[in-house]
């Protein structure tokens, strides 16, 4: 019962399921049908089947432990009551019209909270886009296209389902999947403090990205963040638009600084945008913990190298002097032509570029390696050297790719497999590196 | 003679051309071969043909007015002399090893500057990745893959060729092309002040993005920026890493503030990253000039709407009250269920979403329309309404897309054709809108 049925249901009921395309109850079925266990479309007016599943009249006719509630707000309290009687352990409530919507809505939300408590039901929402766990084939959402999201190693917990949805599709578009997306919505009884510990013990989840507008349960939040061993990143929004936030999720106003304090005390990071939230999560998911904050930067072109170095310097990163041995090796490789201090600039991609990375990466003064290289067809990326390095060295390597995208894509994917996170713009590689730097300060 | 031969050559010589794949002189030929006029591979040791073009012994044997110099630094002064004697009007010098490389390099650069002056040759570089003008089939660069870059309406002028290259491939990857990329490198006699006026009169170029490390000719720079009618955006880098910048392009140190003053005085913008440089250029290239800074925000999901509104509020944008008439129309459309003040939130995409955009866009209090909508297959994007709006209204509309990328792509492309720039993350749409806001302040 309760929260574990959100994460490990044996069977799913879709209450308000519909055979009519475009209806919420149809969209939810289109996603739920991917589940490996029984799926029950519940609708007393339903006739025949939807996506091959036969309609049932009532959730009482099922053994569902997870229910997706596709009914409007006014009908929801009764549906939750039905769920409780039927032994459902977790319910996802998509509808808006609760705490964010005036007095009537607040009354409704109080009602479902009470019923949920009585029956020990974990309610996700209301006012949420739901949740998905691709590696378990759980797609509890009405969002069209979610059934095609691949599994990945980053989870996103979003107070706004909308941000969760946007983040999910961005991860998918960029070739990653997701280990889970949880839209919290109004958090009637399922809040950050309930979800984070479950993700922390999920072996598929290597990092957790949070979107926060605000939660009254901030002490519980601080506690679970502090207890977690999985890296956590947060994007805090709604600092200015308080009326709008209030109308949206009835979230209390809290300062950015309070959240920053909680996150960074635990080696986590604050992100300034959806893209940064995903990039920070990805780099922390993939990278070993650096031994220190010292960055070795290797670039095949000076301009992007300067931009990245500049960005990192502004954020307080240090570029240590390389050892005499490293300097000698680089002099041999680069013939003194280019900038062979740290940052190390080869001027252009060259056959020796992999050796240059290897040399810098093995320098004891370097804790984190940041690379920028434009892809050239005849050279490819230095995959052999990166394979050796990732096998022999327990140091984060961040690779910033550029160039013609289709040709570079196979090498980029191989790097990701090797545990080398890749980023496709100079500022993205630099930001990801700054997150690693901050994680050990 | 001079700068116009960079922009409108009749024939091209590739000096140091090679038939050996992977060599600079071969990579340059692979790009130059796209040119519609004569292309001459120049190499006294060359035998037979390269990419179907017969080798010639000397640039003197050609009528080339543009020469791509693929020779090492020490050989370059003589090559420029040869070019002068042969009547070449513009030369692109790829090699490094000039002003950025000690005393010998400085002497070399002084030499080619003098020769170039004597013969009135515009030299792009040295130490550059060259330039490309896809709509004229000019690809004067050694960068593999440049020959496949499509034409677009944004030009990039980069002090670092590397940033120019990165920016070009990013524009290409995201489905735009480029109207021109110019890597300035050491700027022996071709600087921002020479290139910007030419781009300003190019009908294909609707906005100009600059990457600046620093130029001694800052007064000339200020003058051409002030004279230009084409919108200009700048990314200034190298504030911290001065040694590295010096080693790279021998650029003088100048403050960020001085450039900001010059750019914003003329309705331009400062960008903080390559992505922002391109997004700001794109939005200014596509959008009519707004009548004022007032933003009407229409969102189909509250969370991303809050983030965008928050971002814009931090940057000083205003969200005006909508007229009573607009409010009434929105109440009818939205049934008062969601947030129907500005920002206007429909909670989810709906068939009426296009009408909601239309209503807000026509409000006299609104100067700039920012939209966020997640794509749902059954609804698509409201293309019909956007077609009408773009035909009837001379107001910028910025559309932030999200969702499953392949299905939304045709609608996104159609919006671009309609003059509605699209952005694929909330922070990108918000940033682009802030650029429009700033452009009228």
PDB file of N, CA and C in Angstrom, chain A residues 1-88:
ATOM      1  N   UNK A   1       0.844  -1.205   0.000  1.00  0.00           N
ATOM      2  CA  UNK A   1       0.000   0.000   0.000  1.00  0.00           C
ATOM      3  C   UNK A   1       0.877   1.253   0.000  1.00  0.00           C
ATOM      4  N   UNK A   2       0.243   2.363  -0.391  1.00  0.00           N
ATOM      5  CA  UNK A   2       0.929   3.635  -0.331  1.00  0.00           C
ATOM      6  C   UNK A   2       1.960   3.820  -1.431  1.00  0.00           C
ATOM      7  N   UNK A   3       3.002   4.574  -1.093  1.00  0.00           N
ATOM      8  CA  UNK A   3       3.951   5.073  -2.089  1.00  0.00           C
ATOM      9  C   UNK A   3       4.571   3.968  -2.949  1.00  0.00           C
ATOM     10  N   UNK A   4       4.772   2.769  -2.379  1.00  0.00           N
ATOM     11  CA  UNK A   4       5.437   1.742  -3.208  1.00  0.00           C
ATOM     12  C   UNK A   4       4.579   1.307  -4.391  1.00  0.00           C
ATOM     13  N   UNK A   5       3.269   1.483  -4.286  1.00  0.00           N
ATOM     14  CA  UNK A   5       2.426   1.143  -5.434  1.00  0.00           C
ATOM     15  C   UNK A   5       2.559   2.141  -6.587  1.00  0.00           C
ATOM     16  N   UNK A   6       3.144   3.307  -6.302  1.00  0.00           N
ATOM     17  CA  UNK A   6       3.469   4.239  -7.396  1.00  0.00           C
ATOM     18  C   UNK A   6       4.671   3.726  -8.167  1.00  0.00           C
ATOM     19  N   UNK A   7       5.577   3.069  -7.439  1.00  0.00           N
ATOM     20  CA  UNK A   7       6.854   2.648  -8.021  1.00  0.00           C
ATOM     21  C   UNK A   7       6.816   1.213  -8.528  1.00  0.00           C
ATOM     22  N   UNK A   8       6.040   0.362  -7.873  1.00  0.00           N
ATOM     23  CA  UNK A   8       6.020  -1.059  -8.260  1.00  0.00           C
ATOM     24  C   UNK A   8       4.618  -1.643  -8.273  1.00  0.00           C
ATOM     25  N   UNK A   9       3.744  -1.085  -9.090  1.00  0.00           N
ATOM     26  CA  UNK A   9       2.386  -1.653  -9.137  1.00  0.00           C
ATOM     27  C   UNK A   9       2.390  -3.020  -9.820  1.00  0.00           C
ATOM     28  N   UNK A  10       1.434  -3.849  -9.437  1.00  0.00           N
ATOM     29  CA  UNK A  10       1.260  -5.134 -10.114  1.00  0.00           C
ATOM     30  C   UNK A  10       0.216  -5.033 -11.214  1.00  0.00           C
ATOM     31  N   UNK A  11      -0.715  -4.101 -11.062  1.00  0.00           N
ATOM     32  CA  UNK A  11      -1.759  -3.926 -12.073  1.00  0.00           C
ATOM     33  C   UNK A  11      -2.289  -2.500 -11.985  1.00  0.00           C
ATOM     34  N   UNK A  12      -2.815  -2.036 -13.095  1.00  0.00           N
ATOM     35  CA  UNK A  12      -3.187  -0.622 -13.209  1.00  0.00           C
ATOM     36  C   UNK A  12      -4.628  -0.463 -13.664  1.00  0.00           C
ATOM     37  N   UNK A  13      -5.381   0.390 -12.977  1.00  0.00           N
ATOM     38  CA  UNK A  13      -6.730   0.747 -13.428  1.00  0.00           C
ATOM     39  C   UNK A  13      -6.696   2.163 -13.994  1.00  0.00           C
ATOM     40  N   UNK A  14      -7.361   2.359 -15.127  1.00  0.00           N
ATOM     41  CA  UNK A  14      -7.475   3.687 -15.721  1.00  0.00           C
ATOM     42  C   UNK A  14      -8.926   4.127 -15.580  1.00  0.00           C
ATOM     43  N   UNK A  15      -9.193   4.948 -14.585  1.00  0.00           N
ATOM     44  CA  UNK A  15     -10.569   5.289 -14.252  1.00  0.00           C
ATOM     45  C   UNK A  15     -11.031   6.483 -15.077  1.00  0.00           C
ATOM     46  N   UNK A  16     -12.083   6.259 -15.847  1.00  0.00           N
ATOM     47  CA  UNK A  16     -12.510   7.262 -16.822  1.00  0.00           C
ATOM     48  C   UNK A  16     -11.865   7.002 -18.170  1.00  0.00           C
ATOM     49  N   UNK A  17     -11.451   5.751 -18.379  1.00  0.00           N
ATOM     50  CA  UNK A  17     -10.846   5.369 -19.660  1.00  0.00           C
ATOM     51  C   UNK A  17     -11.859   5.588 -20.779  1.00  0.00           C
ATOM     52  N   UNK A  18     -11.359   5.894 -21.961  1.00  0.00           N
ATOM     53  CA  UNK A  18     -12.256   6.184 -23.076  1.00  0.00           C
ATOM     54  C   UNK A  18     -11.699   5.598 -24.363  1.00  0.00           C
ATOM     55  N   UNK A  19     -12.624   5.211 -25.243  1.00  0.00           N
ATOM     56  CA  UNK A  19     -12.211   4.705 -26.560  1.00  0.00           C
ATOM     57  C   UNK A  19     -12.139   5.828 -27.585  1.00  0.00           C
ATOM     58  N   UNK A  20     -12.458   7.052 -27.175  1.00  0.00           N
ATOM     59  CA  UNK A  20     -12.480   8.184 -28.112  1.00  0.00           C
ATOM     60  C   UNK A  20     -11.129   8.894 -28.154  1.00  0.00           C
ATOM     61  N   UNK A  21     -10.451   8.852 -29.303  1.00  0.00           N
ATOM     62  CA  UNK A  21      -9.155   9.509 -29.411  1.00  0.00           C
ATOM     63  C   UNK A  21      -9.232  10.993 -29.051  1.00  0.00           C
ATOM     64  N   UNK A  22      -8.191  11.486 -28.396  1.00  0.00           N
ATOM     65  CA  UNK A  22      -8.153  12.895 -28.012  1.00  0.00           C
ATOM     66  C   UNK A  22      -8.676  13.120 -26.607  1.00  0.00           C
ATOM     67  N   UNK A  23      -9.489  12.184 -26.095  1.00  0.00           N
ATOM     68  CA  UNK A  23      -9.962  12.322 -24.706  1.00  0.00           C
ATOM     69  C   UNK A  23      -8.834  11.960 -23.740  1.00  0.00           C
ATOM     70  N   UNK A  24      -8.827  12.627 -22.600  1.00  0.00           N
ATOM     71  CA  UNK A  24      -7.800  12.364 -21.591  1.00  0.00           C
ATOM     72  C   UNK A  24      -7.734  10.874 -21.243  1.00  0.00           C
ATOM     73  N   UNK A  25      -8.920  10.262 -21.093  1.00  0.00           N
ATOM     74  CA  UNK A  25      -8.984   8.853 -20.709  1.00  0.00           C
ATOM     75  C   UNK A  25      -8.518   7.914 -21.809  1.00  0.00           C
ATOM     76  N   UNK A  26      -8.460   8.421 -23.018  1.00  0.00           N
ATOM     77  CA  UNK A  26      -7.906   7.628 -24.111  1.00  0.00           C
ATOM     78  C   UNK A  26      -6.389   7.801 -24.170  1.00  0.00           C
ATOM     79  N   UNK A  27      -5.962   9.048 -24.037  1.00  0.00           N
ATOM     80  CA  UNK A  27      -4.520   9.317 -24.020  1.00  0.00           C
ATOM     81  C   UNK A  27      -3.837   8.553 -22.880  1.00  0.00           C
ATOM     82  N   UNK A  28      -4.499   8.512 -21.726  1.00  0.00           N
ATOM     83  CA  UNK A  28      -3.913   7.793 -20.585  1.00  0.00           C
ATOM     84  C   UNK A  28      -3.811   6.296 -20.882  1.00  0.00           C
ATOM     85  N   UNK A  29      -4.848   5.744 -21.530  1.00  0.00           N
ATOM     86  CA  UNK A  29      -4.807   4.320 -21.907  1.00  0.00           C
ATOM     87  C   UNK A  29      -3.686   4.047 -22.909  1.00  0.00           C
ATOM     88  N   UNK A  30      -3.491   4.973 -23.845  1.00  0.00           N
ATOM     89  CA  UNK A  30      -2.451   4.794 -24.872  1.00  0.00           C
ATOM     90  C   UNK A  30      -1.079   4.628 -24.219  1.00  0.00           C
ATOM     91  N   UNK A  31      -0.864   5.308 -23.107  1.00  0.00           N
ATOM     92  CA  UNK A  31       0.398   5.162 -22.377  1.00  0.00           C
ATOM     93  C   UNK A  31       0.379   3.937 -21.459  1.00  0.00           C
ATOM     94  N   UNK A  32      -0.733   3.770 -20.730  1.00  0.00           N
ATOM     95  CA  UNK A  32      -0.815   2.681 -19.739  1.00  0.00           C
ATOM     96  C   UNK A  32      -0.721   1.305 -20.402  1.00  0.00           C
ATOM     97  N   UNK A  33      -1.148   1.211 -21.650  1.00  0.00           N
ATOM     98  CA  UNK A  33      -1.152  -0.096 -22.344  1.00  0.00           C
ATOM     99  C   UNK A  33       0.238  -0.716 -22.440  1.00  0.00           C
ATOM    100  N   UNK A  34       1.293   0.090 -22.269  1.00  0.00           N
ATOM    101  CA  UNK A  34       2.657  -0.431 -22.337  1.00  0.00           C
ATOM    102  C   UNK A  34       3.019  -1.301 -21.134  1.00  0.00           C
ATOM    103  N   UNK A  35       2.228  -1.212 -20.081  1.00  0.00           N
ATOM    104  CA  UNK A  35       2.553  -1.921 -18.841  1.00  0.00           C
ATOM    105  C   UNK A  35       2.529  -3.438 -19.053  1.00  0.00           C
ATOM    106  N   UNK A  36       3.439  -4.148 -18.373  1.00  0.00           N
ATOM    107  CA  UNK A  36       3.552  -5.599 -18.576  1.00  0.00           C
ATOM    108  C   UNK A  36       2.463  -6.381 -17.841  1.00  0.00           C
ATOM    109  N   UNK A  37       1.912  -5.824 -16.776  1.00  0.00           N
ATOM    110  CA  UNK A  37       0.861  -6.514 -16.023  1.00  0.00           C
ATOM    111  C   UNK A  37      -0.528  -6.133 -16.507  1.00  0.00           C
ATOM    112  N   UNK A  38      -1.563  -6.571 -15.778  1.00  0.00           N
ATOM    113  CA  UNK A  38      -2.935  -6.251 -16.168  1.00  0.00           C
ATOM    114  C   UNK A  38      -3.206  -4.746 -16.162  1.00  0.00           C
ATOM    115  N   UNK A  39      -3.975  -4.306 -17.160  1.00  0.00           N
ATOM    116  CA  UNK A  39      -4.426  -2.918 -17.242  1.00  0.00           C
ATOM    117  C   UNK A  39      -5.944  -2.937 -17.390  1.00  0.00           C
ATOM    118  N   UNK A  40      -6.639  -2.222 -16.523  1.00  0.00           N
ATOM    119  CA  UNK A  40      -8.103  -2.235 -16.533  1.00  0.00           C
ATOM    120  C   UNK A  40      -8.657  -0.860 -16.903  1.00  0.00           C
ATOM    121  N   UNK A  41      -9.264  -0.735 -18.089  1.00  0.00           N
ATOM    122  CA  UNK A  41      -9.987   0.505 -18.382  1.00  0.00           C
ATOM    123  C   UNK A  41     -11.314   0.485 -17.628  1.00  0.00           C
ATOM    124  N   UNK A  42     -11.506   1.473 -16.753  1.00  0.00           N
ATOM    125  CA  UNK A  42     -12.716   1.505 -15.935  1.00  0.00           C
ATOM    126  C   UNK A  42     -13.644   2.597 -16.451  1.00  0.00           C
ATOM    127  N   UNK A  43     -14.829   2.199 -16.869  1.00  0.00           N
ATOM    128  CA  UNK A  43     -15.835   3.178 -17.279  1.00  0.00           C
ATOM    129  C   UNK A  43     -17.167   2.473 -17.427  1.00  0.00           C
ATOM    130  N   UNK A  44     -18.155   2.828 -16.585  1.00  0.00           N
ATOM    131  CA  UNK A  44     -19.451   2.134 -16.654  1.00  0.00           C
ATOM    132  C   UNK A  44     -20.132   2.337 -18.006  1.00  0.00           C
ATOM    133  N   UNK A  45     -19.811   3.454 -18.699  1.00  0.00           N
ATOM    134  CA  UNK A  45     -20.414   3.637 -20.034  1.00  0.00           C
ATOM    135  C   UNK A  45     -19.527   3.064 -21.128  1.00  0.00           C
ATOM    136  N   UNK A  46     -18.413   2.474 -20.752  1.00  0.00           N
ATOM    137  CA  UNK A  46     -17.513   1.915 -21.756  1.00  0.00           C
ATOM    138  C   UNK A  46     -18.089   0.646 -22.358  1.00  0.00           C
ATOM    139  N   UNK A  47     -17.797   0.458 -23.645  1.00  0.00           N
ATOM    140  CA  UNK A  47     -18.366  -0.692 -24.344  1.00  0.00           C
ATOM    141  C   UNK A  47     -17.252  -1.371 -25.133  1.00  0.00           C
ATOM    142  N   UNK A  48     -17.095  -2.664 -24.970  1.00  0.00           N
ATOM    143  CA  UNK A  48     -16.068  -3.371 -25.726  1.00  0.00           C
ATOM    144  C   UNK A  48     -14.677  -3.140 -25.150  1.00  0.00           C
ATOM    145  N   UNK A  49     -13.749  -2.834 -26.043  1.00  0.00           N
ATOM    146  CA  UNK A  49     -12.363  -2.744 -25.600  1.00  0.00           C
ATOM    147  C   UNK A  49     -11.749  -1.412 -26.006  1.00  0.00           C
ATOM    148  N   UNK A  50     -10.636  -1.081 -25.350  1.00  0.00           N
ATOM    149  CA  UNK A  50      -9.809   0.043 -25.760  1.00  0.00           C
ATOM    150  C   UNK A  50      -8.360  -0.439 -25.730  1.00  0.00           C
ATOM    151  N   UNK A  51      -7.662  -0.261 -26.840  1.00  0.00           N
ATOM    152  CA  UNK A  51      -6.299  -0.806 -27.005  1.00  0.00           C
ATOM    153  C   UNK A  51      -6.229  -2.273 -26.594  1.00  0.00           C
ATOM    154  N   UNK A  52      -7.292  -3.017 -26.892  1.00  0.00           N
ATOM    155  CA  UNK A  52      -7.286  -4.453 -26.618  1.00  0.00           C
ATOM    156  C   UNK A  52      -7.685  -4.835 -25.204  1.00  0.00           C
ATOM    157  N   UNK A  53      -7.926  -3.853 -24.360  1.00  0.00           N
ATOM    158  CA  UNK A  53      -8.316  -4.158 -22.976  1.00  0.00           C
ATOM    159  C   UNK A  53      -9.823  -3.958 -22.811  1.00  0.00           C
ATOM    160  N   UNK A  54     -10.481  -4.922 -22.156  1.00  0.00           N
ATOM    161  CA  UNK A  54     -11.930  -4.847 -22.009  1.00  0.00           C
ATOM    162  C   UNK A  54     -12.318  -3.876 -20.892  1.00  0.00           C
ATOM    163  N   UNK A  55     -13.315  -3.050 -21.175  1.00  0.00           N
ATOM    164  CA  UNK A  55     -13.817  -2.126 -20.155  1.00  0.00           C
ATOM    165  C   UNK A  55     -14.388  -2.881 -18.958  1.00  0.00           C
ATOM    166  N   UNK A  56     -14.186  -2.351 -17.767  1.00  0.00           N
ATOM    167  CA  UNK A  56     -14.879  -2.868 -16.583  1.00  0.00           C
ATOM    168  C   UNK A  56     -15.695  -1.703 -16.000  1.00  0.00           C
ATOM    169  N   UNK A  57     -16.720  -2.034 -15.253  1.00  0.00           N
ATOM    170  CA  UNK A  57     -17.640  -1.007 -14.761  1.00  0.00           C
ATOM    171  C   UNK A  57     -17.068  -0.211 -13.596  1.00  0.00           C
ATOM    172  N   UNK A  58     -16.301  -0.898 -12.769  1.00  0.00           N
ATOM    173  CA  UNK A  58     -15.882  -0.244 -11.523  1.00  0.00           C
ATOM    174  C   UNK A  58     -14.498  -0.722 -11.116  1.00  0.00           C
ATOM    175  N   UNK A  59     -13.775   0.147 -10.433  1.00  0.00           N
ATOM    176  CA  UNK A  59     -12.460  -0.235  -9.939  1.00  0.00           C
ATOM    177  C   UNK A  59     -12.597  -1.384  -8.934  1.00  0.00           C
ATOM    178  N   UNK A  60     -13.784  -1.527  -8.358  1.00  0.00           N
ATOM    179  CA  UNK A  60     -14.031  -2.621  -7.408  1.00  0.00           C
ATOM    180  C   UNK A  60     -13.950  -3.983  -8.100  1.00  0.00           C
ATOM    181  N   UNK A  61     -14.132  -3.967  -9.425  1.00  0.00           N
ATOM    182  CA  UNK A  61     -14.057  -5.227 -10.181  1.00  0.00           C
ATOM    183  C   UNK A  61     -12.626  -5.608 -10.530  1.00  0.00           C
ATOM    184  N   UNK A  62     -11.638  -4.843 -10.048  1.00  0.00           N
ATOM    185  CA  UNK A  62     -10.238  -5.098 -10.421  1.00  0.00           C
ATOM    186  C   UNK A  62      -9.391  -5.387  -9.184  1.00  0.00           C
ATOM    187  N   UNK A  63      -8.181  -5.891  -9.437  1.00  0.00           N
ATOM    188  CA  UNK A  63      -7.210  -6.030  -8.339  1.00  0.00           C
ATOM    189  C   UNK A  63      -6.109  -4.965  -8.476  1.00  0.00           C
ATOM    190  N   UNK A  64      -6.473  -3.854  -9.121  1.00  0.00           N
ATOM    191  CA  UNK A  64      -5.471  -2.798  -9.368  1.00  0.00           C
ATOM    192  C   UNK A  64      -4.886  -2.256  -8.073  1.00  0.00           C
ATOM    193  N   UNK A  65      -3.579  -2.030  -8.073  1.00  0.00           N
ATOM    194  CA  UNK A  65      -2.994  -1.315  -6.928  1.00  0.00           C
ATOM    195  C   UNK A  65      -2.561   0.105  -7.298  1.00  0.00           C
ATOM    196  N   UNK A  66      -2.565   0.414  -8.606  1.00  0.00           N
ATOM    197  CA  UNK A  66      -2.331   1.801  -9.044  1.00  0.00           C
ATOM    198  C   UNK A  66      -3.511   2.240  -9.903  1.00  0.00           C
ATOM    199  N   UNK A  67      -4.083   3.396  -9.594  1.00  0.00           N
ATOM    200  CA  UNK A  67      -5.213   3.905 -10.379  1.00  0.00           C
ATOM    201  C   UNK A  67      -4.861   5.243 -11.000  1.00  0.00           C
ATOM    202  N   UNK A  68      -5.123   5.373 -12.298  1.00  0.00           N
ATOM    203  CA  UNK A  68      -4.977   6.660 -12.966  1.00  0.00           C
ATOM    204  C   UNK A  68      -6.358   7.275 -13.077  1.00  0.00           C
ATOM    205  N   UNK A  69      -6.552   8.423 -12.443  1.00  0.00           N
ATOM    206  CA  UNK A  69      -7.883   9.022 -12.376  1.00  0.00           C
ATOM    207  C   UNK A  69      -8.032  10.069 -13.462  1.00  0.00           C
ATOM    208  N   UNK A  70      -8.835   9.740 -14.475  1.00  0.00           N
ATOM    209  CA  UNK A  70      -9.009  10.609 -15.642  1.00  0.00           C
ATOM    210  C   UNK A  70     -10.370  11.289 -15.594  1.00  0.00           C
ATOM    211  N   UNK A  71     -10.835  11.625 -14.412  1.00  0.00           N
ATOM    212  CA  UNK A  71     -12.153  12.247 -14.283  1.00  0.00           C
ATOM    213  C   UNK A  71     -11.975  13.701 -13.852  1.00  0.00           C
ATOM    214  N   UNK A  72     -13.003  14.527 -14.100  1.00  0.00           N
ATOM    215  CA  UNK A  72     -12.895  15.935 -13.690  1.00  0.00           C
ATOM    216  C   UNK A  72     -12.846  16.085 -12.172  1.00  0.00           C
ATOM    217  N   UNK A  73     -12.424  17.263 -11.729  1.00  0.00           N
ATOM    218  CA  UNK A  73     -12.227  17.497 -10.294  1.00  0.00           C
ATOM    219  C   UNK A  73     -13.450  17.128  -9.447  1.00  0.00           C
ATOM    220  N   UNK A  74     -14.654  17.569  -9.824  1.00  0.00           N
ATOM    221  CA  UNK A  74     -15.792  17.305  -8.926  1.00  0.00           C
ATOM    222  C   UNK A  74     -16.041  15.811  -8.689  1.00  0.00           C
ATOM    223  N   UNK A  75     -15.689  14.982  -9.662  1.00  0.00           N
ATOM    224  CA  UNK A  75     -15.933  13.544  -9.511  1.00  0.00           C
ATOM    225  C   UNK A  75     -14.802  12.841  -8.750  1.00  0.00           C
ATOM    226  N   UNK A  76     -13.715  13.551  -8.527  1.00  0.00           N
ATOM    227  CA  UNK A  76     -12.526  12.896  -7.986  1.00  0.00           C
ATOM    228  C   UNK A  76     -12.681  12.373  -6.552  1.00  0.00           C
ATOM    229  N   UNK A  77     -13.292  13.132  -5.620  1.00  0.00           N
ATOM    230  CA  UNK A  77     -13.399  12.609  -4.256  1.00  0.00           C
ATOM    231  C   UNK A  77     -14.090  11.235  -4.209  1.00  0.00           C
ATOM    232  N   UNK A  78     -15.140  11.081  -4.969  1.00  0.00           N
ATOM    233  CA  UNK A  78     -15.824   9.782  -4.981  1.00  0.00           C
ATOM    234  C   UNK A  78     -14.945   8.686  -5.572  1.00  0.00           C
ATOM    235  N   UNK A  79     -14.215   9.041  -6.607  1.00  0.00           N
ATOM    236  CA  UNK A  79     -13.329   8.055  -7.243  1.00  0.00           C
ATOM    237  C   UNK A  79     -12.252   7.591  -6.258  1.00  0.00           C
ATOM    238  N   UNK A  80     -11.710   8.525  -5.477  1.00  0.00           N
ATOM    239  CA  UNK A  80     -10.680   8.147  -4.496  1.00  0.00           C
ATOM    240  C   UNK A  80     -11.298   7.224  -3.433  1.00  0.00           C
ATOM    241  N   UNK A  81     -12.510   7.544  -3.048  1.00  0.00           N
ATOM    242  CA  UNK A  81     -13.234   6.691  -2.086  1.00  0.00           C
ATOM    243  C   UNK A  81     -13.402   5.277  -2.676  1.00  0.00           C
ATOM    244  N   UNK A  82     -13.817   5.206  -3.947  1.00  0.00           N
ATOM    245  CA  UNK A  82     -13.941   3.902  -4.619  1.00  0.00           C
ATOM    246  C   UNK A  82     -12.602   3.167  -4.612  1.00  0.00           C
ATOM    247  N   UNK A  83     -11.540   3.902  -4.894  1.00  0.00           N
ATOM    248  CA  UNK A  83     -10.200   3.302  -4.927  1.00  0.00           C
ATOM    249  C   UNK A  83      -9.868   2.710  -3.556  1.00  0.00           C
ATOM    250  N   UNK A  84     -10.139   3.492  -2.530  1.00  0.00           N
ATOM    251  CA  UNK A  84      -9.824   3.029  -1.183  1.00  0.00           C
ATOM    252  C   UNK A  84     -10.538   1.725  -0.870  1.00  0.00           C
ATOM    253  N   UNK A  85     -11.831   1.682  -1.189  1.00  0.00           N
ATOM    254  CA  UNK A  85     -12.619   0.471  -0.919  1.00  0.00           C
ATOM    255  C   UNK A  85     -12.114  -0.716  -1.727  1.00  0.00           C
ATOM    256  N   UNK A  86     -11.606  -0.415  -2.925  1.00  0.00           N
ATOM    257  CA  UNK A  86     -11.150  -1.504  -3.807  1.00  0.00           C
ATOM    258  C   UNK A  86      -9.718  -1.943  -3.472  1.00  0.00           C
ATOM    259  N   UNK A  87      -9.099  -1.297  -2.502  1.00  0.00           N
ATOM    260  CA  UNK A  87      -7.756  -1.727  -2.112  1.00  0.00           C
ATOM    261  C   UNK A  87      -6.638  -1.162  -2.960  1.00  0.00           C
ATOM    262  N   UNK A  88      -6.932  -0.091  -3.706  1.00  0.00           N
ATOM    263  CA  UNK A  88      -5.893   0.561  -4.500  1.00  0.00           C
ATOM    264  C   UNK A  88      -4.901   1.258  -3.560  1.00  0.00           C
TER     265      UNK A  88
END
